[in-house]
Short mmCIF file of C-alpha atoms in Angstrom, two decimals:
data_model
loop_
_atom_site.label_atom_id
_atom_site.label_comp_id
_atom_site.label_asym_id
_atom_site.label_seq_id
_atom_site.Cartn_x
_atom_site.Cartn_y
_atom_site.Cartn_z
CA MET A 1 -167.50 -50.17 -82.78
CA THR A 2 -170.88 -51.52 -81.85
CA THR A 3 -173.78 -49.46 -80.62
CA THR A 4 -176.90 -50.72 -78.97
CA GLU A 5 -180.26 -49.22 -79.67
CA PRO A 6 -182.38 -48.89 -76.55
CA VAL A 7 -184.86 -51.72 -76.34
CA SER A 8 -188.32 -50.81 -75.17
CA ALA A 9 -188.94 -51.70 -71.56
CA PRO A 10 -191.20 -54.67 -70.89
CA VAL A 11 -194.55 -53.84 -69.37
CA VAL A 12 -194.10 -54.37 -65.66
CA LYS A 13 -196.97 -55.22 -63.36
CA VAL A 14 -196.70 -53.84 -59.86
CA GLU A 15 -199.31 -56.11 -58.24
CA GLY A 16 -196.79 -58.91 -57.70
CA LYS A 17 -194.52 -56.55 -55.78
CA LEU A 18 -197.26 -55.42 -53.43
CA TYR A 19 -198.01 -59.01 -52.34
CA THR A 20 -194.78 -59.05 -50.32
CA ASN A 21 -195.94 -56.09 -48.21
CA ARG A 22 -197.98 -55.92 -45.01
CA TYR A 23 -200.99 -53.65 -44.80
CA LEU A 24 -203.67 -52.93 -42.26
CA VAL A 25 -206.53 -51.77 -44.47
CA ASP A 26 -208.92 -49.25 -42.94
CA ALA A 27 -211.99 -50.62 -44.73
CA GLY A 28 -214.49 -47.94 -45.63
CA HIS A 29 -212.07 -45.08 -44.87
CA PRO A 30 -209.96 -44.48 -48.01
CA HIS A 31 -207.33 -41.85 -47.15
CA ILE A 32 -207.11 -40.58 -50.74
CA LYS A 33 -210.08 -39.56 -52.88
CA VAL A 34 -210.24 -38.50 -56.51
CA LYS A 35 -212.62 -35.57 -56.94
CA PRO A 36 -215.44 -36.10 -59.46
CA HIS A 37 -214.42 -34.97 -62.94
CA ASP A 38 -215.67 -35.10 -66.53
CA LYS A 39 -212.28 -35.37 -68.14
CA PRO A 40 -209.10 -35.98 -66.11
CA SER A 41 -206.45 -33.25 -66.09
CA LYS A 42 -203.01 -34.09 -67.49
CA ALA A 43 -201.65 -34.27 -63.93
CA LEU A 44 -204.41 -36.61 -62.76
CA LEU A 45 -204.03 -38.83 -65.79
CA SER A 46 -200.27 -39.09 -65.23
CA LEU A 47 -200.92 -40.78 -61.87
CA THR A 48 -201.95 -43.94 -63.73
CA HIS A 49 -198.25 -44.49 -64.44
CA THR A 50 -196.50 -42.30 -61.84
CA CYS A 51 -197.98 -43.92 -58.70
CA PRO A 52 -195.38 -46.49 -57.56
CA ALA A 53 -198.12 -48.76 -56.24
CA GLY A 54 -200.31 -48.58 -59.34
CA CYS A 55 -203.29 -47.37 -57.29
CA TYR A 56 -204.71 -45.21 -60.08
CA SER A 57 -206.47 -46.51 -63.17
CA LEU A 58 -208.65 -45.22 -65.97
CA ASN A 59 -212.15 -46.69 -66.01
CA ASP A 60 -214.31 -47.27 -69.10
CA LYS A 61 -216.04 -43.92 -68.60
CA GLY A 62 -212.70 -42.14 -69.01
CA HIS A 63 -212.48 -41.24 -65.31
CA VAL A 64 -209.43 -41.80 -63.13
CA GLU A 65 -210.20 -44.08 -60.19
CA ILE A 66 -208.20 -44.96 -57.11
CA ALA A 67 -207.98 -48.15 -55.04
CA VAL A 68 -205.94 -47.22 -51.96
CA ASP A 69 -205.34 -50.69 -50.52
CA GLY A 70 -201.82 -51.01 -51.97
CA CYS A 71 -200.80 -47.40 -51.21
CA LEU A 72 -197.18 -46.98 -50.05
CA GLU A 73 -197.97 -43.52 -48.59
CA CYS A 74 -195.13 -41.84 -50.46
CA GLY A 75 -197.10 -38.71 -51.37
CA THR A 76 -196.17 -38.60 -55.07
CA CYS A 77 -199.79 -38.18 -56.21
CA ARG A 78 -200.29 -35.40 -53.68
CA VAL A 79 -197.29 -33.52 -55.05
CA VAL A 80 -198.26 -34.08 -58.72
CA CYS A 81 -201.84 -32.88 -58.15
CA ALA A 82 -201.10 -30.14 -55.60
CA ALA A 83 -201.49 -27.42 -58.22
CA THR A 84 -204.61 -28.89 -59.87
CA GLY A 85 -206.48 -29.96 -56.72
CA ASP A 86 -207.69 -33.18 -58.38
CA ILE A 87 -207.34 -35.33 -55.27
CA GLU A 88 -207.88 -35.15 -51.52
CA TRP A 89 -204.97 -36.65 -49.59
CA SER A 90 -204.70 -37.36 -45.89
CA TYR A 91 -202.74 -39.89 -43.92
CA PRO A 92 -204.50 -43.11 -42.98
CA ARG A 93 -205.81 -43.07 -39.41
CA GLY A 94 -203.12 -43.83 -36.84
CA GLY A 95 -201.94 -47.46 -37.09
CA PHE A 96 -203.62 -48.16 -40.46
CA GLY A 97 -202.06 -48.41 -43.90
CA VAL A 98 -198.75 -49.92 -44.98
CA LEU A 99 -196.53 -51.50 -42.30
CA PHE A 100 -192.93 -51.68 -43.44
CA LYS A 101 -191.10 -54.72 -42.04
CA PHE A 102 -187.76 -53.43 -43.32
CA GLY A 103 -188.35 -49.94 -44.71
CA MET B 1 -204.60 -36.25 -21.82
CA ASN B 2 -204.80 -32.98 -19.92
CA GLU B 3 -201.20 -32.67 -18.80
CA LYS B 4 -199.00 -30.20 -20.56
CA PHE B 5 -195.58 -31.15 -21.91
CA ASP B 6 -192.39 -29.17 -22.22
CA ALA B 7 -192.06 -30.34 -25.81
CA ILE B 8 -194.03 -32.38 -28.35
CA VAL B 9 -192.14 -34.08 -31.17
CA VAL B 10 -194.10 -35.02 -34.30
CA GLY B 11 -192.62 -38.13 -35.94
CA ALA B 12 -190.26 -40.90 -34.81
CA GLY B 13 -187.70 -40.95 -37.63
CA PRO B 14 -184.03 -39.98 -37.26
CA SER B 15 -184.69 -36.25 -36.81
CA GLY B 16 -187.57 -36.60 -34.36
CA ASN B 17 -185.73 -39.27 -32.40
CA ALA B 18 -182.56 -37.18 -32.15
CA ALA B 19 -184.58 -34.21 -30.91
CA ALA B 20 -186.71 -36.22 -28.46
CA TYR B 21 -183.67 -38.07 -27.08
CA THR B 22 -181.66 -34.86 -26.60
CA MET B 23 -184.49 -33.05 -24.82
CA ALA B 24 -185.46 -36.04 -22.63
CA LYS B 25 -181.81 -36.52 -21.61
CA ALA B 26 -181.74 -32.86 -20.58
CA GLY B 27 -184.69 -33.49 -18.27
CA LEU B 28 -187.54 -32.05 -20.31
CA LYS B 29 -190.97 -33.65 -20.23
CA VAL B 30 -191.20 -34.87 -23.83
CA LEU B 31 -194.10 -36.44 -25.74
CA GLN B 32 -193.35 -37.96 -29.13
CA LEU B 33 -196.15 -38.85 -31.56
CA GLU B 34 -195.86 -41.40 -34.37
CA ARG B 35 -198.59 -42.40 -36.81
CA GLY B 36 -197.19 -45.90 -37.48
CA GLU B 37 -197.91 -49.05 -35.49
CA TYR B 38 -194.32 -48.91 -34.26
CA PRO B 39 -191.52 -46.40 -34.90
CA GLY B 40 -190.11 -47.28 -38.31
CA SER B 41 -193.24 -48.89 -39.73
CA LYS B 42 -193.82 -45.90 -42.03
CA ASN B 43 -190.20 -45.06 -42.67
CA VAL B 44 -188.18 -45.85 -45.78
CA GLN B 45 -184.52 -45.23 -46.55
CA GLY B 46 -181.77 -46.90 -48.62
CA ALA B 47 -180.24 -47.09 -46.01
CA ILE B 48 -176.84 -45.75 -44.99
CA LEU B 49 -176.18 -44.67 -41.42
CA TYR B 50 -173.54 -41.98 -40.94
CA SER B 51 -171.77 -42.67 -37.65
CA ASP B 52 -170.61 -39.14 -36.92
CA ALA B 53 -174.11 -37.68 -36.79
CA LEU B 54 -175.45 -40.45 -34.53
CA GLU B 55 -172.33 -40.48 -32.33
CA LYS B 56 -172.97 -36.86 -31.44
CA VAL B 57 -176.41 -37.89 -30.13
CA ILE B 58 -175.64 -41.38 -28.74
CA PRO B 59 -171.86 -41.90 -28.46
CA ASP B 60 -172.10 -45.61 -27.57
CA PHE B 61 -174.64 -46.53 -30.28
CA ARG B 62 -172.42 -49.35 -31.59
CA ASP B 63 -173.00 -51.33 -28.37
CA ASP B 64 -176.52 -52.39 -29.26
CA ALA B 65 -177.81 -50.64 -32.42
CA PRO B 66 -178.93 -53.07 -35.15
CA LEU B 67 -176.20 -52.37 -37.72
CA GLU B 68 -175.91 -54.48 -40.86
CA ARG B 69 -172.45 -53.98 -42.42
CA HIS B 70 -169.79 -51.26 -42.23
CA ILE B 71 -168.86 -49.87 -45.64
CA ILE B 72 -165.36 -50.64 -46.90
CA GLU B 73 -166.00 -50.15 -50.59
CA GLN B 74 -167.83 -47.60 -52.72
CA ARG B 75 -168.59 -48.24 -56.38
CA MET B 76 -169.89 -45.50 -58.65
CA TRP B 77 -171.34 -46.59 -61.96
CA MET B 78 -172.32 -44.63 -65.05
CA LEU B 79 -174.77 -46.91 -66.79
CA ASP B 80 -175.89 -47.27 -70.33
CA GLU B 81 -178.17 -50.05 -71.52
CA THR B 82 -175.50 -52.74 -71.71
CA SER B 83 -172.48 -51.40 -69.83
CA TYR B 84 -171.19 -49.35 -66.98
CA VAL B 85 -168.15 -47.15 -66.64
CA GLY B 86 -167.17 -47.16 -63.02
CA MET B 87 -164.94 -45.94 -60.31
CA GLN B 88 -164.47 -47.78 -57.09
CA TYR B 89 -162.65 -47.24 -53.87
CA ARG B 90 -161.98 -49.98 -51.34
CA SER B 91 -159.75 -49.67 -48.35
CA GLU B 92 -158.67 -51.77 -45.42
CA ASP B 93 -158.56 -48.46 -43.51
CA PHE B 94 -162.37 -48.62 -43.33
CA ASN B 95 -162.01 -51.75 -41.18
CA GLU B 96 -161.50 -49.51 -38.18
CA GLU B 97 -162.56 -49.71 -34.56
CA LYS B 98 -165.32 -47.16 -35.08
CA PRO B 99 -166.41 -47.43 -38.71
CA ASN B 100 -167.65 -44.31 -40.46
CA ARG B 101 -170.69 -45.63 -42.34
CA TYR B 102 -172.96 -48.64 -41.97
CA THR B 103 -175.82 -50.14 -43.90
CA ILE B 104 -178.96 -50.42 -41.76
CA ILE B 105 -182.54 -51.65 -42.09
CA ARG B 106 -184.67 -48.74 -41.02
CA ALA B 107 -187.62 -50.53 -39.41
CA GLN B 108 -185.19 -52.26 -37.04
CA PHE B 109 -182.93 -49.27 -36.52
CA ASP B 110 -185.82 -46.90 -35.79
CA LYS B 111 -187.24 -49.33 -33.22
CA TRP B 112 -183.88 -49.40 -31.46
CA PHE B 113 -183.53 -45.60 -31.56
CA SER B 114 -187.05 -45.22 -30.20
CA GLN B 115 -186.25 -47.61 -27.34
CA ARG B 116 -183.31 -45.35 -26.43
CA VAL B 117 -185.64 -42.33 -26.57
CA ARG B 118 -187.99 -44.07 -24.13
CA GLU B 119 -185.13 -45.01 -21.82
CA ALA B 120 -184.10 -41.36 -21.81
CA GLY B 121 -187.53 -40.58 -20.35
CA ALA B 122 -189.71 -39.46 -23.26
CA ILE B 123 -193.25 -40.76 -23.72
CA VAL B 124 -193.69 -42.25 -27.20
CA LEU B 125 -197.27 -42.60 -28.44
CA CYS B 126 -197.70 -44.62 -31.65
CA GLU B 127 -200.73 -45.06 -33.93
CA THR B 128 -201.43 -41.36 -33.48
CA THR B 129 -201.61 -39.07 -36.49
CA VAL B 130 -201.13 -35.37 -35.89
CA THR B 131 -203.61 -33.44 -38.01
CA ASP B 132 -202.89 -29.79 -37.19
CA LEU B 133 -201.16 -27.37 -34.87
CA ILE B 134 -202.96 -25.52 -32.09
CA ARG B 135 -202.21 -21.81 -31.68
CA ASP B 136 -203.07 -19.24 -29.02
CA SER B 137 -204.79 -15.94 -29.81
CA ARG B 138 -201.46 -14.34 -30.77
CA GLY B 139 -200.59 -17.11 -33.20
CA LYS B 140 -198.00 -18.90 -31.07
CA VAL B 141 -198.03 -22.67 -31.47
CA ILE B 142 -199.06 -24.23 -28.16
CA GLY B 143 -199.77 -27.83 -29.09
CA VAL B 144 -201.03 -30.31 -31.67
CA ARG B 145 -204.37 -31.78 -32.74
CA THR B 146 -204.40 -35.55 -33.28
CA ASP B 147 -206.83 -38.11 -34.69
CA ARG B 148 -207.43 -39.57 -31.22
CA ILE B 149 -210.60 -38.85 -29.26
CA ASP B 150 -209.95 -35.75 -27.13
CA GLY B 151 -206.77 -35.61 -29.13
CA ASP B 152 -205.58 -32.06 -28.39
CA LEU B 153 -202.17 -32.10 -26.73
CA LEU B 154 -200.40 -29.04 -25.34
CA ALA B 155 -196.72 -28.16 -25.02
CA ASP B 156 -194.42 -25.14 -24.74
CA VAL B 157 -192.78 -25.98 -28.05
CA VAL B 158 -193.51 -28.32 -30.99
CA VAL B 159 -190.72 -30.01 -32.99
CA LEU B 160 -191.92 -31.04 -36.47
CA GLY B 161 -189.96 -34.07 -37.65
CA GLU B 162 -192.78 -35.34 -39.82
CA GLY B 163 -190.72 -36.20 -42.88
CA VAL B 164 -190.70 -35.15 -46.52
CA ASN B 165 -194.39 -35.79 -47.01
CA GLY B 166 -195.38 -34.20 -43.70
CA LEU B 167 -198.77 -32.56 -43.86
CA VAL B 168 -198.89 -30.71 -40.57
CA GLY B 169 -196.46 -27.95 -41.51
CA GLN B 170 -198.27 -27.41 -44.80
CA THR B 171 -201.77 -27.56 -43.30
CA ALA B 172 -200.66 -25.03 -40.70
CA GLY B 173 -199.13 -22.78 -43.38
CA LEU B 174 -195.56 -23.05 -42.05
CA ARG B 175 -194.10 -24.23 -45.32
CA ALA B 176 -194.96 -24.39 -49.00
CA GLU B 177 -196.10 -27.45 -50.93
CA LEU B 178 -193.40 -29.62 -52.52
CA LYS B 179 -192.89 -29.10 -56.25
CA PRO B 180 -192.65 -32.07 -58.66
CA ASN B 181 -189.24 -30.93 -59.92
CA ASN B 182 -187.89 -30.44 -56.39
CA VAL B 183 -188.57 -33.90 -55.09
CA ALA B 184 -187.49 -37.35 -56.26
CA LEU B 185 -189.48 -40.56 -56.05
CA ALA B 186 -187.44 -43.67 -55.24
CA VAL B 187 -188.66 -47.26 -55.14
CA LYS B 188 -186.82 -50.08 -53.45
CA GLU B 189 -186.89 -53.83 -52.93
CA MET B 190 -185.38 -55.99 -50.22
CA HIS B 191 -183.68 -59.05 -51.75
CA PHE B 192 -182.73 -61.81 -49.34
CA LEU B 193 -179.78 -64.14 -49.94
CA PRO B 194 -177.76 -66.40 -47.64
CA GLN B 195 -175.08 -64.44 -45.80
CA GLU B 196 -172.23 -66.40 -47.44
CA VAL B 197 -173.67 -65.63 -50.89
CA VAL B 198 -173.71 -61.89 -50.17
CA GLU B 199 -170.11 -62.13 -48.95
CA SER B 200 -168.76 -64.15 -51.87
CA ARG B 201 -170.66 -62.13 -54.49
CA PHE B 202 -169.28 -58.84 -53.19
CA ASN B 203 -165.85 -60.07 -52.04
CA LEU B 204 -166.53 -59.43 -48.35
CA LYS B 205 -165.60 -60.98 -45.04
CA GLY B 206 -167.27 -60.59 -41.66
CA ASP B 207 -169.34 -57.44 -41.41
CA GLU B 208 -167.73 -55.67 -44.37
CA GLY B 209 -170.12 -54.05 -46.83
CA VAL B 210 -170.29 -52.46 -50.27
CA VAL B 211 -172.24 -49.50 -51.62
CA ILE B 212 -173.00 -49.21 -55.31
CA GLU B 213 -174.37 -45.89 -56.60
CA ALA B 214 -175.44 -45.94 -60.23
CA MET B 215 -176.57 -43.20 -62.57
CA GLY B 216 -177.46 -43.23 -66.21
CA THR B 217 -179.90 -44.88 -68.56
CA VAL B 218 -181.27 -48.27 -67.68
CA SER B 219 -183.49 -48.88 -70.69
CA ALA B 220 -185.82 -47.18 -73.13
CA GLY B 221 -184.41 -43.79 -72.27
CA MET B 222 -185.35 -44.09 -68.58
CA SER B 223 -182.78 -42.23 -66.54
CA GLY B 224 -182.39 -42.42 -62.82
CA LEU B 225 -180.17 -42.74 -59.83
CA GLY B 226 -179.91 -46.28 -58.56
CA PHE B 227 -178.29 -47.94 -55.57
CA ILE B 228 -177.41 -51.37 -54.25
CA TYR B 229 -176.47 -51.73 -50.59
CA THR B 230 -175.24 -54.93 -48.96
CA ASN B 231 -176.92 -55.87 -45.70
CA LYS B 232 -176.01 -58.92 -43.59
CA GLU B 233 -178.20 -61.32 -45.51
CA SER B 234 -180.00 -59.10 -47.95
CA LEU B 235 -179.48 -56.47 -50.61
CA SER B 236 -181.37 -53.19 -50.72
CA ILE B 237 -181.82 -52.21 -54.35
CA GLY B 238 -183.59 -49.11 -55.52
CA ILE B 239 -183.81 -46.41 -58.14
CA GLY B 240 -185.41 -43.02 -58.39
CA SER B 241 -185.88 -39.95 -60.50
CA LEU B 242 -187.55 -36.57 -60.10
CA VAL B 243 -191.34 -36.80 -59.72
CA SER B 244 -191.66 -34.41 -62.68
CA ASP B 245 -189.61 -36.85 -64.83
CA PHE B 246 -192.07 -39.64 -64.12
CA SER B 247 -195.20 -37.56 -64.60
CA GLU B 248 -193.95 -36.01 -67.85
CA THR B 249 -192.36 -39.04 -69.56
CA GLY B 250 -194.74 -41.90 -68.98
CA ALA B 251 -192.08 -44.06 -67.31
CA THR B 252 -193.29 -46.08 -64.33
CA PRO B 253 -191.19 -46.26 -61.15
CA TYR B 254 -191.54 -50.06 -60.97
CA GLY B 255 -190.67 -50.35 -64.67
CA MET B 256 -187.49 -48.38 -64.03
CA LEU B 257 -186.67 -50.63 -61.05
CA GLU B 258 -187.19 -53.77 -63.16
CA ALA B 259 -184.99 -52.33 -65.92
CA PHE B 260 -182.27 -51.62 -63.35
CA LYS B 261 -182.59 -55.12 -61.84
CA ASN B 262 -182.35 -56.63 -65.32
CA HIS B 263 -179.32 -54.60 -66.35
CA PRO B 264 -176.66 -57.16 -67.33
CA SER B 265 -174.27 -55.74 -64.71
CA VAL B 266 -176.87 -55.93 -61.93
CA LYS B 267 -178.80 -59.11 -62.64
CA PRO B 268 -176.07 -61.59 -61.55
CA LEU B 269 -175.79 -59.81 -58.17
CA LEU B 270 -179.45 -60.57 -57.44
CA ALA B 271 -179.61 -64.10 -58.82
CA GLY B 272 -181.56 -66.51 -56.62
CA SER B 273 -182.75 -63.86 -54.17
CA GLU B 274 -186.12 -63.78 -52.44
CA VAL B 275 -187.91 -60.42 -52.47
CA LYS B 276 -189.58 -59.66 -49.15
CA GLU B 277 -190.67 -56.05 -49.50
CA TYR B 278 -191.35 -53.29 -52.02
CA SER B 279 -191.38 -49.70 -50.82
CA ALA B 280 -191.47 -46.16 -52.16
CA HIS B 281 -190.45 -42.83 -50.72
CA LEU B 282 -189.97 -39.20 -51.67
CA ILE B 283 -186.58 -37.51 -51.32
CA PRO B 284 -186.37 -33.72 -51.07
CA GLU B 285 -183.95 -32.60 -53.78
CA GLY B 286 -184.49 -28.84 -53.84
CA GLY B 287 -181.49 -28.14 -51.64
CA TYR B 288 -180.66 -24.81 -50.05
CA LYS B 289 -183.13 -22.75 -52.03
CA ALA B 290 -186.05 -25.01 -51.08
CA ILE B 291 -185.47 -24.83 -47.32
CA PRO B 292 -188.53 -23.25 -45.68
CA GLU B 293 -188.60 -21.13 -42.53
CA VAL B 294 -187.43 -23.63 -39.93
CA TYR B 295 -188.50 -21.86 -36.73
CA GLY B 296 -191.21 -19.58 -35.45
CA ASP B 297 -193.26 -18.82 -32.35
CA GLY B 298 -193.40 -22.13 -30.53
CA TRP B 299 -192.18 -24.39 -33.34
CA VAL B 300 -189.13 -25.70 -35.18
CA ILE B 301 -188.77 -27.98 -38.21
CA VAL B 302 -186.15 -30.77 -38.39
CA GLY B 303 -185.07 -33.42 -40.92
CA ASP B 304 -186.63 -34.07 -44.33
CA ALA B 305 -189.60 -31.85 -43.43
CA GLY B 306 -187.12 -28.96 -43.66
CA GLN B 307 -185.62 -30.25 -46.95
CA PHE B 308 -182.29 -30.96 -45.27
CA VAL B 309 -180.87 -33.30 -47.91
CA ASN B 310 -177.58 -33.02 -49.77
CA SER B 311 -178.59 -34.67 -53.02
CA VAL B 312 -175.07 -34.52 -54.48
CA HIS B 313 -173.59 -36.68 -51.73
CA ARG B 314 -176.79 -38.66 -51.08
CA GLU B 315 -176.75 -37.49 -47.46
CA GLY B 316 -180.01 -36.98 -45.60
CA SER B 317 -180.28 -39.14 -42.51
CA ASN B 318 -177.16 -37.53 -41.03
CA MET B 319 -178.64 -34.08 -41.57
CA ALA B 320 -181.89 -35.31 -40.04
CA MET B 321 -180.10 -36.38 -36.86
CA THR B 322 -177.94 -33.25 -36.72
CA THR B 323 -180.90 -30.90 -37.18
CA GLY B 324 -182.81 -32.88 -34.53
CA LEU B 325 -179.85 -32.65 -32.17
CA LEU B 326 -179.34 -28.91 -32.70
CA ALA B 327 -183.06 -28.20 -32.24
CA GLY B 328 -183.08 -30.35 -29.11
CA LEU B 329 -180.02 -28.61 -27.65
CA THR B 330 -181.46 -25.15 -28.41
CA ILE B 331 -184.77 -26.00 -26.75
CA ALA B 332 -183.06 -27.64 -23.75
CA ARG B 333 -180.91 -24.55 -23.22
CA LEU B 334 -183.91 -22.17 -23.39
CA HIS B 335 -185.77 -24.45 -20.96
CA ARG B 336 -182.87 -24.45 -18.52
CA MET B 337 -182.59 -20.65 -18.66
CA ARG B 338 -186.38 -20.40 -18.20
CA GLU B 339 -186.67 -18.47 -21.44
CA ASP B 340 -189.77 -18.74 -23.60
CA PHE B 341 -189.93 -20.37 -27.03
CA SER B 342 -190.56 -17.22 -28.99
CA ARG B 343 -189.46 -16.81 -32.56
CA ALA B 344 -186.66 -14.53 -31.40
CA ASN B 345 -185.29 -17.10 -28.96
CA LEU B 346 -185.64 -20.06 -31.34
CA ALA B 347 -183.57 -18.17 -33.92
CA ALA B 348 -180.62 -19.71 -32.02
CA TYR B 349 -181.53 -23.02 -33.72
CA LYS B 350 -181.10 -21.48 -37.17
CA GLN B 351 -177.83 -19.94 -36.06
CA ALA B 352 -176.58 -23.34 -34.91
CA LEU B 353 -177.59 -24.80 -38.28
CA ASP B 354 -175.75 -22.07 -40.15
CA GLU B 355 -172.57 -22.83 -38.20
CA SER B 356 -172.81 -26.58 -38.87
CA TYR B 357 -171.94 -28.65 -41.94
CA VAL B 358 -175.68 -28.84 -42.70
CA MET B 359 -176.14 -25.30 -44.00
CA LYS B 360 -172.54 -24.96 -45.15
CA ASP B 361 -172.84 -27.98 -47.46
CA LEU B 362 -176.33 -27.10 -48.68
CA LYS B 363 -175.21 -23.56 -49.41
CA LYS B 364 -172.15 -24.79 -51.31
CA TYR B 365 -174.37 -26.81 -53.63
CA LYS B 366 -177.24 -24.31 -53.80
CA ASP B 367 -177.15 -24.15 -57.62
CA ILE B 368 -176.69 -27.89 -58.20
CA PRO B 369 -180.39 -28.94 -58.00
CA SER B 370 -181.46 -26.47 -60.69
CA PHE B 371 -178.39 -27.41 -62.79
CA ILE B 372 -179.38 -31.06 -62.63
CA HIS B 373 -183.08 -30.36 -63.31
CA ARG B 374 -182.23 -28.34 -66.40
CA ASN B 375 -179.63 -30.82 -67.64
CA SER B 376 -180.85 -34.19 -66.37
CA LYS B 377 -181.25 -35.65 -69.85
CA THR B 378 -177.64 -34.80 -70.71
CA ILE B 379 -176.19 -35.85 -67.36
CA LEU B 380 -178.12 -39.08 -66.98
CA GLY B 381 -178.63 -39.92 -70.63
CA VAL B 382 -176.03 -38.57 -73.04
CA TYR B 383 -172.83 -38.68 -70.99
CA PRO B 384 -173.10 -42.22 -69.59
CA ARG B 385 -173.69 -43.52 -73.11
CA LEU B 386 -170.80 -41.53 -74.59
CA LEU B 387 -168.46 -42.67 -71.83
CA GLY B 388 -169.52 -46.28 -72.27
CA GLN B 389 -168.92 -46.12 -76.01
CA ALA B 390 -165.54 -44.47 -75.50
CA ALA B 391 -164.44 -47.14 -73.02
CA GLN B 392 -165.57 -49.92 -75.31
CA ASN B 393 -163.73 -48.40 -78.27
CA TRP B 394 -160.58 -47.98 -76.18
CA PHE B 395 -160.51 -51.48 -74.72
CA ARG B 396 -161.63 -53.45 -77.77
CA VAL B 397 -158.58 -54.69 -79.73
CA ASP B 398 -159.67 -54.88 -83.33
CA GLY B 399 -156.76 -53.90 -85.53
CA THR B 400 -157.63 -50.19 -85.50
CA ASP B 401 -154.63 -48.04 -84.55
CA LYS B 402 -154.80 -46.05 -81.33
CA ARG B 403 -154.64 -42.62 -82.95
CA THR B 404 -157.69 -43.44 -85.05
CA LYS B 405 -159.44 -44.68 -81.92
CA GLU B 406 -158.66 -41.37 -80.16
CA LYS B 407 -160.11 -39.47 -83.10
CA GLU B 408 -163.22 -41.64 -83.11
CA ILE B 409 -163.79 -41.10 -79.39
CA LEU B 410 -163.36 -37.34 -79.69
CA ALA B 411 -165.67 -37.28 -82.70
CA SER B 412 -168.33 -39.27 -80.84
CA PHE B 413 -168.33 -36.69 -78.02
CA ARG B 414 -168.57 -33.83 -80.52
CA LYS B 415 -171.39 -35.58 -82.30
CA GLY B 416 -173.20 -36.59 -79.13
CA ARG B 417 -173.03 -33.27 -77.38
CA SER B 418 -171.27 -30.76 -79.72
CA LEU B 419 -168.16 -28.86 -78.70
CA THR B 420 -170.05 -25.83 -77.41
CA GLY B 421 -172.36 -28.17 -75.49
CA LEU B 422 -169.40 -29.90 -73.87
CA ILE B 423 -167.72 -26.66 -72.89
CA GLY B 424 -171.00 -25.14 -71.75
CA ASP B 425 -171.81 -28.14 -69.55
CA ALA B 426 -168.35 -28.06 -67.98
CA PHE B 427 -168.62 -24.34 -67.35
CA LYS B 428 -172.13 -24.48 -65.88
CA PHE B 429 -171.23 -27.46 -63.73
CA ALA B 430 -168.09 -25.79 -62.39
CA ARG B 431 -170.08 -22.68 -61.55
CA ALA B 432 -172.75 -24.67 -59.72
CA TRP B 433 -170.20 -26.78 -57.85
CA ARG B 434 -167.85 -24.13 -56.45
#
């Protein structure tokens, strides 16, 4: 009987996926903000891989940053950081943000 | 806008649309608010439409609703990295005059539903985000605050159909924040293929369709629940897992989706397709125990915002429409009898829910979500692999006698999960299911 060891998953980039989507970016009005921090909490740090749009990244100062342009407005980061209060989350202004053609 | 409405509905998804349609049909002055550019532009679902729930709102929906394919076949797969063990059911009986389930594309379906809401007489205002509720001095909800200039809007009752990630109910303190182990994150892609390719690949004719539900490990220990739905000329493919699973393991949602797409049983189904959209959405998975208060002075909650999802049967949009319908009927009846929308009177909505399949089903499975959360690694990881190995052992003809094969299979289960583990899982599962 043969068994297969799990192979490690290839590193997947999400940017290519986001290109297929339509967005109306509300320039200058990001709807999510990361609060200033010295060292990111475990929850905040986990957003760098948990966000399905890859909006969160770690900069060279060790801070977690967000670029909201590709946001899919799912709310995952809000739920993950609800207990820690690391981020401020609101919906984009009416009409702005992602526009699903199919949903 | 200074006029006052009989009812304001927040959100234009299935629950909000069912409520707005029902109330407008009954003659109420209804205002519906939607933050997207058009109804559906912010909405994401697999998506399966359950006819029964929509029929009870719009009996003749089949005349002009944008339906993709009616489901004649259901495949259920337990995946390990290289295999699946499956069960499938296909029946000609599903080729009936009024099919029971359809695949749909939500942006198109929601636009159609919203058009029906408008025709019924409701005013639908898009590109308007509701930011809070307005209360009178005694705490009764009397309207909503929006992000428009002079954006306060008043009504006798507010129906919150704002979805799983709705902020209004939370901001206003009507319901608690979602918990990472009570909500799943699913990601999905739309893969386009010529219609005849979809039909030949899935053995379909005309508008027939197939649903594939998959659970198990896709690669590198990533475990999730995946799906593939056939649309007319596209496939919806997605996978999800609890938010807590993602945040605790380091797996990425898009990595899990790619692993699922590259599974040797899945990849040939997608060959040559063009991807036209990538989306993500939360699914409430807490079940009965996570349902918040769904009514109060001047307000009711419908759909995903109220956690009305049966995660065992993957049903949510039907519950959204049914809760919207029951809220709409309750409000229309109170309006007709010139009663007020006090907490005491709106309790009739909860009573109607309790008498419907919505609360009966959610109550039946009330212990399932916590069972799955506690045992997800075993259910999604260990068992699919053990079953796959057992099937391979059984079907591979290699000179080993069958009694030895039986012993090997039994031994692999004992080794993989131990006898007490096996019995314990069966016992706990039976207790949660009953």
